[in-house]
Short mmCIF file of C-alpha atoms in Angstrom, two decimals:
data_model
loop_
_atom_site.label_atom_id
_atom_site.label_comp_id
_atom_site.label_asym_id
_atom_site.label_seq_id
_atom_site.Cartn_x
_atom_site.Cartn_y
_atom_site.Cartn_z
CA MET A 3 -15.08 29.53 13.07
CA ASN A 4 -17.32 27.14 13.20
CA ILE A 5 -16.35 23.61 11.72
CA PRO A 6 -19.53 21.91 11.42
CA ASP A 7 -20.90 24.63 9.05
CA LEU A 8 -17.93 24.76 6.96
CA VAL A 9 -18.35 21.11 6.73
CA GLU A 10 -21.83 21.51 4.85
CA ARG A 11 -20.88 24.38 3.15
CA ALA A 12 -17.47 22.12 1.91
CA ARG A 13 -19.91 19.26 0.45
CA GLY A 14 -20.65 21.68 -2.49
CA THR A 15 -19.12 22.46 -5.05
CA GLY A 16 -17.66 26.02 -6.59
CA GLY A 17 -16.18 29.40 -4.75
CA ASP A 18 -17.89 28.60 -1.52
CA ALA A 19 -17.40 25.27 -1.42
CA ALA A 20 -13.22 25.52 -2.04
CA ALA A 21 -12.87 28.66 0.14
CA ALA A 22 -14.46 26.15 3.05
CA ALA A 23 -12.47 23.07 2.39
CA GLY A 24 -9.38 25.31 3.01
CA LEU A 25 -10.48 26.82 6.29
CA LEU A 26 -10.92 22.99 7.26
CA VAL A 27 -7.65 22.36 6.15
CA THR A 28 -6.11 25.46 8.65
CA ALA A 29 -8.25 23.86 11.25
CA GLY A 30 -6.14 20.84 10.95
CA ALA A 31 -6.66 17.94 13.09
CA ALA A 32 -9.62 19.65 15.07
CA ALA A 33 -11.53 19.39 11.26
CA LEU A 34 -11.31 15.78 11.50
CA PRO A 35 -14.41 14.18 13.83
CA ALA A 36 -16.73 16.76 11.72
CA ILE A 37 -15.38 15.48 8.16
CA THR A 38 -14.94 12.20 8.40
CA GLU A 39 -18.99 11.99 10.59
CA ALA A 40 -19.67 13.95 7.65
CA MET A 41 -18.10 11.06 5.29
CA SER A 42 -19.34 8.14 7.42
CA ASP A 43 -22.86 8.30 5.11
CA PRO A 44 -22.62 6.48 1.68
CA TRP A 45 -25.47 8.54 0.04
CA SER A 46 -24.42 12.01 1.20
CA GLU A 47 -22.75 14.50 -1.31
CA THR A 48 -19.11 15.16 0.19
CA GLY A 49 -18.32 17.86 -2.03
CA GLU A 50 -14.55 18.68 -1.51
CA LEU A 51 -15.01 17.31 1.36
CA PHE A 52 -12.34 14.28 0.05
CA ASP A 53 -9.43 17.09 -0.82
CA ALA A 54 -9.51 18.94 2.76
CA LEU A 55 -9.14 15.31 4.51
CA THR A 56 -6.61 14.11 2.75
CA SER A 57 -4.94 17.56 3.21
CA VAL A 58 -5.51 17.38 6.86
CA TYR A 59 -4.58 13.54 6.88
CA SER A 60 -1.03 14.68 5.24
CA GLU A 61 -0.31 16.63 8.57
CA ALA A 62 -1.83 13.91 10.79
CA ASP A 63 0.34 11.89 13.06
CA ILE A 64 0.68 7.67 11.92
CA GLY A 65 -1.59 6.27 14.17
CA THR A 66 -4.61 8.92 13.05
CA LEU A 67 -3.25 7.47 9.56
CA VAL A 68 -3.97 3.99 10.47
CA ASP A 69 -6.94 3.83 12.04
CA ALA A 70 -8.22 5.71 8.88
CA LEU A 71 -7.23 2.83 6.39
CA GLY A 72 -9.46 0.46 8.36
CA SER A 73 -12.35 2.55 8.01
CA ARG A 74 -15.18 1.32 5.97
CA ARG A 75 -15.86 4.01 4.71
CA ILE A 76 -14.16 3.71 1.03
CA GLN A 77 -13.83 7.45 0.40
CA ILE A 78 -11.67 7.73 4.12
CA PHE A 79 -9.24 4.78 3.14
CA GLN A 80 -8.93 6.89 -0.39
CA ALA A 81 -8.00 10.16 1.34
CA ALA A 82 -5.54 8.37 4.22
CA LEU A 83 -3.83 6.51 1.47
CA CYS A 84 -3.28 9.49 -0.78
CA ALA A 85 -1.71 11.14 2.09
CA LEU A 86 0.57 8.48 3.18
CA GLY A 87 1.79 8.02 -0.51
CA LYS A 88 2.93 11.23 -0.65
CA ARG A 89 5.39 10.89 2.98
CA THR A 90 8.64 10.21 2.24
CA ASP A 91 9.58 8.88 5.87
CA GLU A 92 10.84 5.06 6.06
CA LEU A 93 7.40 4.59 8.91
CA SER A 94 5.01 5.58 6.43
CA ARG A 95 6.02 3.24 3.59
CA SER A 96 6.16 0.50 6.06
CA VAL A 97 2.52 0.73 7.05
CA LEU A 98 2.14 0.72 3.46
CA LEU A 99 4.11 -2.39 2.96
CA GLU A 100 2.56 -3.89 5.88
CA ARG A 101 -1.37 -3.19 4.81
CA LEU A 102 -0.34 -4.71 1.35
CA GLN A 103 0.63 -7.48 2.71
CA ASN A 104 -1.97 -8.47 5.29
CA PRO A 105 -4.48 -11.35 3.21
CA GLN A 106 -7.01 -10.07 5.69
CA GLU A 107 -7.11 -6.92 3.81
CA LEU A 108 -9.93 -7.09 0.39
CA PRO A 109 -8.15 -7.66 -2.46
CA SER A 110 -9.87 -3.87 -3.89
CA ARG A 111 -7.72 -2.40 -1.49
CA ARG A 112 -4.78 -3.64 -1.31
CA ALA A 113 -4.65 -3.44 -5.24
CA ASP A 114 -4.89 0.49 -4.43
CA ILE A 115 -2.15 0.48 -1.77
CA ALA A 116 -0.64 -1.95 -4.48
CA ARG A 117 -0.54 1.35 -7.10
CA VAL A 118 0.42 3.91 -4.45
CA CYS A 119 3.48 1.26 -3.24
CA GLY A 120 4.47 1.70 -7.03
CA GLU A 121 5.90 5.52 -6.63
CA SER A 122 6.54 5.33 -3.13
CA GLY A 123 7.27 1.95 -2.07
CA GLY A 124 11.27 2.38 -1.11
CA PRO A 125 14.16 0.11 -1.64
CA ASN A 126 11.76 -2.65 0.33
CA GLY A 127 8.97 -1.92 -2.44
CA VAL A 128 9.94 -4.24 -4.79
CA SER A 129 9.74 -7.34 -2.67
CA VAL A 130 7.14 -6.89 -1.08
CA LEU A 131 5.22 -6.41 -4.50
CA ARG A 132 6.80 -9.60 -6.07
CA ALA A 133 5.69 -11.67 -3.07
CA VAL A 134 1.89 -10.34 -3.16
CA LEU A 135 1.90 -11.01 -7.10
CA GLU A 136 2.74 -14.37 -6.05
CA GLU A 137 0.14 -14.79 -3.40
CA SER A 138 -2.57 -13.17 -5.66
CA LEU A 139 -1.42 -15.63 -9.07
CA SER A 140 -1.96 -18.52 -6.28
CA ARG A 141 -5.77 -17.65 -5.60
CA PRO A 142 -8.16 -18.54 -7.45
CA ARG A 143 -10.30 -16.19 -9.36
CA ALA A 144 -14.44 -15.45 -9.63
CA VAL A 145 -15.11 -15.45 -13.24
CA GLU A 146 -17.00 -11.99 -13.31
CA VAL A 147 -13.94 -10.07 -10.59
CA PRO A 148 -11.12 -8.41 -12.32
CA PRO A 149 -7.78 -9.46 -10.83
CA VAL A 150 -7.21 -6.30 -9.74
CA LEU A 151 -4.36 -7.11 -7.13
CA THR A 152 -2.31 -9.21 -9.99
CA ILE A 153 -2.63 -6.38 -12.22
CA GLU A 154 -2.27 -3.19 -10.12
CA SER A 155 1.20 -5.16 -8.18
CA ALA A 156 2.52 -5.99 -11.74
CA VAL A 157 2.28 -2.24 -12.44
CA ALA A 158 3.19 -0.89 -9.39
CA LEU A 159 6.57 -3.63 -9.83
CA ALA A 160 7.02 -2.12 -13.56
CA LYS A 161 6.78 1.85 -12.35
CA LEU A 162 9.76 0.47 -9.93
CA GLY A 163 11.67 -0.83 -13.21
CA ASP A 164 10.83 -4.21 -12.67
CA PHE A 165 9.09 -5.61 -15.61
CA SER A 166 9.36 -8.99 -15.12
CA ALA A 167 5.80 -9.21 -13.81
CA GLY A 168 3.71 -7.58 -17.09
CA VAL A 169 4.29 -11.32 -18.74
CA HIS A 170 0.96 -12.64 -15.66
CA VAL A 171 -0.89 -9.54 -17.15
CA VAL A 172 -0.84 -10.08 -20.98
CA PRO A 173 -2.76 -13.11 -20.87
CA PHE A 174 -5.70 -11.59 -18.86
CA LEU A 175 -6.14 -9.64 -22.48
CA GLY A 176 -8.45 -12.39 -23.50
CA ASP A 177 -10.67 -13.07 -20.77
CA ASP A 178 -14.00 -13.93 -21.34
CA PHE A 179 -15.12 -10.74 -18.76
CA PRO A 180 -15.10 -7.81 -20.81
CA PRO A 181 -13.34 -5.26 -17.99
CA THR A 182 -10.92 -7.74 -17.11
CA ALA A 183 -9.49 -6.96 -20.21
CA ALA A 184 -10.01 -3.55 -20.61
CA LEU A 185 -8.31 -3.42 -17.17
CA ALA A 186 -5.73 -5.56 -18.71
CA ALA A 187 -4.89 -2.85 -21.89
CA GLU A 188 -5.43 -0.46 -19.60
CA ALA A 189 -2.10 -1.76 -17.26
CA LEU A 190 0.35 -2.35 -19.99
CA LYS A 191 0.43 1.39 -20.70
CA ILE A 192 3.19 0.75 -17.87
CA ALA A 193 4.13 -3.46 -18.02
CA VAL A 194 5.26 -5.05 -20.77
CA GLY A 195 5.90 -8.61 -21.59
CA ALA A 196 5.76 -11.19 -23.99
CA GLY A 197 3.31 -11.89 -26.35
CA MET A 198 1.90 -8.40 -25.69
CA ILE A 199 1.61 -7.03 -29.28
CA ASP A 200 0.01 -10.58 -30.76
CA ALA A 201 -2.58 -10.51 -27.70
CA LEU A 202 -3.67 -6.38 -28.54
CA THR A 203 -4.33 -7.41 -32.30
CA GLN A 204 -6.50 -10.01 -30.89
CA THR A 205 -8.01 -7.45 -28.52
CA VAL A 206 -8.13 -4.39 -31.21
CA GLU A 207 -10.45 -7.43 -32.96
CA ARG A 208 -12.70 -8.39 -30.28
CA PRO A 209 -16.29 -8.22 -29.92
CA SER A 210 -16.44 -5.49 -26.76
CA SER A 211 -16.40 -2.10 -28.84
CA GLU A 212 -14.44 -0.99 -25.10
CA VAL A 213 -11.82 -3.55 -24.95
CA ARG A 214 -11.08 -2.48 -28.42
CA ILE A 215 -10.86 1.19 -27.74
CA ALA A 216 -8.74 0.07 -24.66
CA ALA A 217 -6.37 -1.36 -26.54
CA ILE A 218 -5.19 1.03 -28.84
CA ASP A 219 -2.95 3.41 -26.15
CA PRO A 220 -1.04 0.57 -25.38
CA LEU A 221 0.16 0.21 -28.94
CA PHE A 222 0.79 3.32 -29.31
CA LEU A 223 2.75 3.81 -26.68
CA LEU A 224 4.55 1.22 -27.68
CA GLY A 225 5.27 2.42 -31.05
CA VAL A 226 7.48 -0.13 -32.67
CA PRO A 227 6.54 -0.51 -36.49
CA ALA A 228 4.67 -3.88 -35.39
CA ALA A 229 2.73 -2.10 -32.77
CA ALA A 230 1.63 0.25 -35.52
CA ALA A 231 0.99 -1.91 -37.87
CA VAL A 232 -1.86 -3.06 -35.81
CA LEU A 233 -2.71 0.70 -35.45
CA ALA A 234 -3.02 0.50 -39.52
CA ARG A 235 -5.08 -2.88 -39.16
CA GLY A 236 -8.27 -1.02 -36.86
CA LEU A 237 -8.57 1.73 -40.07
CA ARG A 238 -10.59 -0.99 -41.28
CA SER A 239 -12.83 -1.74 -38.24
CA ASP A 240 -16.76 -1.86 -38.14
CA VAL A 241 -17.11 0.52 -34.97
CA PRO A 242 -16.13 4.37 -35.73
CA ASP A 243 -14.34 5.27 -32.35
CA VAL A 244 -11.98 2.33 -33.16
CA ARG A 245 -11.24 3.60 -36.56
CA HIS A 246 -10.86 7.26 -35.28
CA ASN A 247 -8.96 6.12 -32.30
CA CYS A 248 -6.23 4.32 -34.48
CA ARG A 249 -5.87 7.19 -37.23
CA VAL A 250 -5.15 9.56 -34.86
CA ARG A 251 -2.70 7.29 -32.49
CA LEU A 252 -1.24 6.00 -35.88
CA ASN A 253 -0.56 9.65 -37.10
CA ASP A 254 0.91 10.40 -33.69
CA VAL A 255 3.20 6.94 -34.05
CA LEU A 256 4.22 8.87 -38.15
CA GLY A 257 3.68 12.29 -37.84
CA THR A 258 0.76 12.83 -40.39
CA THR A 259 -2.41 14.20 -40.03
CA PHE A 260 -5.01 12.25 -41.80
CA SER A 261 -8.43 12.82 -41.57
CA ASP A 262 -11.28 10.52 -41.23
CA SER A 263 -12.36 10.59 -44.29
CA ASP A 264 -12.60 6.84 -46.20
CA ARG A 265 -10.11 8.19 -48.80
CA GLU A 266 -8.20 9.80 -45.90
CA LEU A 267 -8.12 7.02 -43.84
CA LEU A 268 -6.94 4.37 -47.29
CA ALA A 269 -4.41 7.37 -48.11
CA LEU A 270 -3.46 6.59 -44.35
CA GLU A 271 -3.27 2.86 -44.73
CA VAL A 272 -0.73 3.10 -48.01
CA HIS A 273 1.13 5.14 -46.86
CA ALA A 274 1.56 3.64 -43.10
CA ALA A 275 2.39 0.17 -44.96
CA GLU A 276 5.25 1.63 -47.29
CA THR A 277 6.48 3.72 -44.32
CA LEU A 278 6.39 1.28 -41.59
CA ALA A 279 8.26 -1.01 -43.77
CA THR A 280 11.54 1.32 -43.61
CA TRP A 281 11.66 1.16 -39.60
CA ASP A 282 13.73 -0.98 -37.52
CA GLU A 283 11.77 -3.26 -35.15
CA GLY A 284 12.36 -2.71 -31.72
CA THR A 285 12.75 1.08 -32.14
CA ARG A 286 9.69 3.45 -30.52
CA TYR A 287 8.70 6.00 -33.14
CA ARG A 288 7.21 9.56 -32.39
CA ALA A 289 5.78 12.12 -35.10
CA GLY A 290 7.84 10.70 -37.96
CA ALA A 291 11.16 9.91 -35.94
CA PRO A 292 12.59 7.24 -32.79
CA PHE A 293 11.09 8.59 -29.96
CA LEU A 294 12.69 11.12 -28.16
CA VAL A 295 11.73 12.63 -24.57
CA GLY A 296 12.20 16.22 -25.44
CA THR A 297 9.98 15.98 -28.61
CA LEU A 298 7.00 15.74 -26.72
CA ALA A 299 7.99 18.98 -24.98
CA GLU A 300 8.26 20.45 -28.39
CA LEU A 301 4.64 19.31 -29.20
CA ALA A 302 2.95 20.84 -26.22
CA ARG A 303 2.48 24.50 -27.26
CA PRO A 304 0.20 27.07 -25.76
CA GLY A 305 -4.00 26.58 -27.09
CA ASN A 306 -3.47 23.13 -27.79
CA PRO A 307 -6.04 21.27 -27.36
CA ARG A 308 -4.13 17.91 -26.86
CA ASN A 309 -1.79 18.92 -23.91
CA ASP A 310 -3.31 16.96 -21.27
CA GLU A 311 -2.86 13.55 -23.91
CA ILE A 312 0.79 14.83 -23.68
CA ALA A 313 1.09 15.35 -20.34
CA GLN A 314 -0.31 12.06 -19.61
CA GLU A 315 2.36 10.18 -22.38
CA MET A 316 5.04 12.07 -20.81
CA LEU A 317 3.66 10.90 -16.94
CA LEU A 318 3.52 7.43 -18.52
CA ALA A 319 7.75 7.24 -20.25
CA THR A 320 9.38 9.64 -17.46
CA GLY A 321 7.03 8.98 -13.61
CA ARG A 322 7.30 13.18 -13.50
CA ARG A 323 4.26 14.72 -13.75
CA VAL A 324 4.99 18.06 -15.91
CA ASP A 325 2.36 21.28 -16.50
CA PHE A 326 2.21 21.72 -20.24
CA PRO A 327 2.82 23.70 -21.60
CA TYR A 328 4.35 25.86 -18.88
CA ARG A 329 6.92 23.86 -16.88
CA PHE A 330 9.42 23.73 -20.42
CA ASP A 331 12.28 23.42 -18.05
CA ALA A 332 10.93 20.35 -15.88
CA CYS A 333 10.62 18.97 -20.08
CA VAL A 334 14.39 19.97 -20.95
CA GLU A 335 15.48 17.75 -17.41
CA LEU A 336 13.36 15.31 -17.85
CA GLY A 337 14.94 15.25 -21.71
CA GLU A 338 18.58 15.36 -20.67
CA ARG A 339 17.86 12.48 -17.95
CA LEU A 340 16.18 9.85 -20.08
CA PRO A 341 18.52 10.62 -23.92
CA ARG A 342 18.22 7.39 -25.53
CA ARG A 343 16.85 7.66 -28.98
CA GLY A 344 14.20 5.58 -30.19
CA ALA A 345 14.17 3.86 -26.56
CA LEU A 346 11.09 3.06 -24.71
CA TYR A 347 11.01 3.97 -21.51
CA ARG A 348 8.40 3.47 -19.36
CA TRP A 349 7.89 5.69 -15.50
CA GLY A 350 11.67 6.43 -16.38
CA HIS A 351 13.09 3.02 -16.83
CA PRO A 352 14.59 1.97 -20.27
CA VAL A 353 12.55 -0.90 -21.64
CA SER A 354 14.22 -4.21 -23.39
CA ALA A 355 12.52 -4.95 -27.13
CA HIS A 356 12.88 -8.39 -26.02
CA LEU A 357 10.72 -8.51 -22.95
CA PHE A 358 7.90 -7.69 -25.48
CA MET A 359 9.12 -8.13 -28.94
CA SER A 360 8.56 -11.82 -28.36
#
């Protein structure tokens, strides 16, 4: 097996590159020097090498992974982080948490680690993430540098069932730097916080189209009448993409099939006003009824072009990745674990309405 030759082939894409990457994974630790050397050049194509490196790292000793976390090459760091995140042993978790707490680490890398700790942080993850969040909040930030560590720490805490930090994300929706506002909107697909509906309402009306569009899915995922009413207001936006996305997501909430024509948008607005007035505040609605996890499985079907969106919604609600529409058994099991009709779930945890309705 000529490892350097395999590395060169794996730089590409397609079947030959994938086959070469598979052979590198089979070679294991023997292939690491050649792979990491090839990935150390920031100008080179990596192709299938990243996935190969991640797979090799998944079987590597902890010392090798610790060294890789200190690499200047971001993709080597990311591959090691991905491999550590898939491990369930306490040593791997402690390495991640220790690195997360290191104030000398770049904030962007600490944010990446926080993201992984939200899914694999173990019992000590909450306390460490809280401390990191408080530290990040105490530091001044440059205007045009998104507060990634603060936001990712809050999201990671929410994934672990602690929604107290979402309140620190909400103010960033009004940030003057559009990437920060968009990042906050993305984070609020999982985190929740007081005042978020009012803040998202203002975000949908911001000058930046990117920020407006980013605010639509968090409103849809709340699914309460007050959030759906904001989507209805978005039907009158001067930005076609905002109108379209609000129409799609409002249809998803109401269980309707209105189109993008002016006449249909007006009819949807009227229908929404009539319907929302009869719904209970604090209840999440989906497909015209109080939300139920099992409903998502029923919406997915072979050939449905929106299966990927439904799978993403299932992930955000349950914390479980499901291959739609083939794993209906997994969907049934998830539905049985999260049976409360009309409840808002984030990453498998129920969310009290008072956390975001105030």
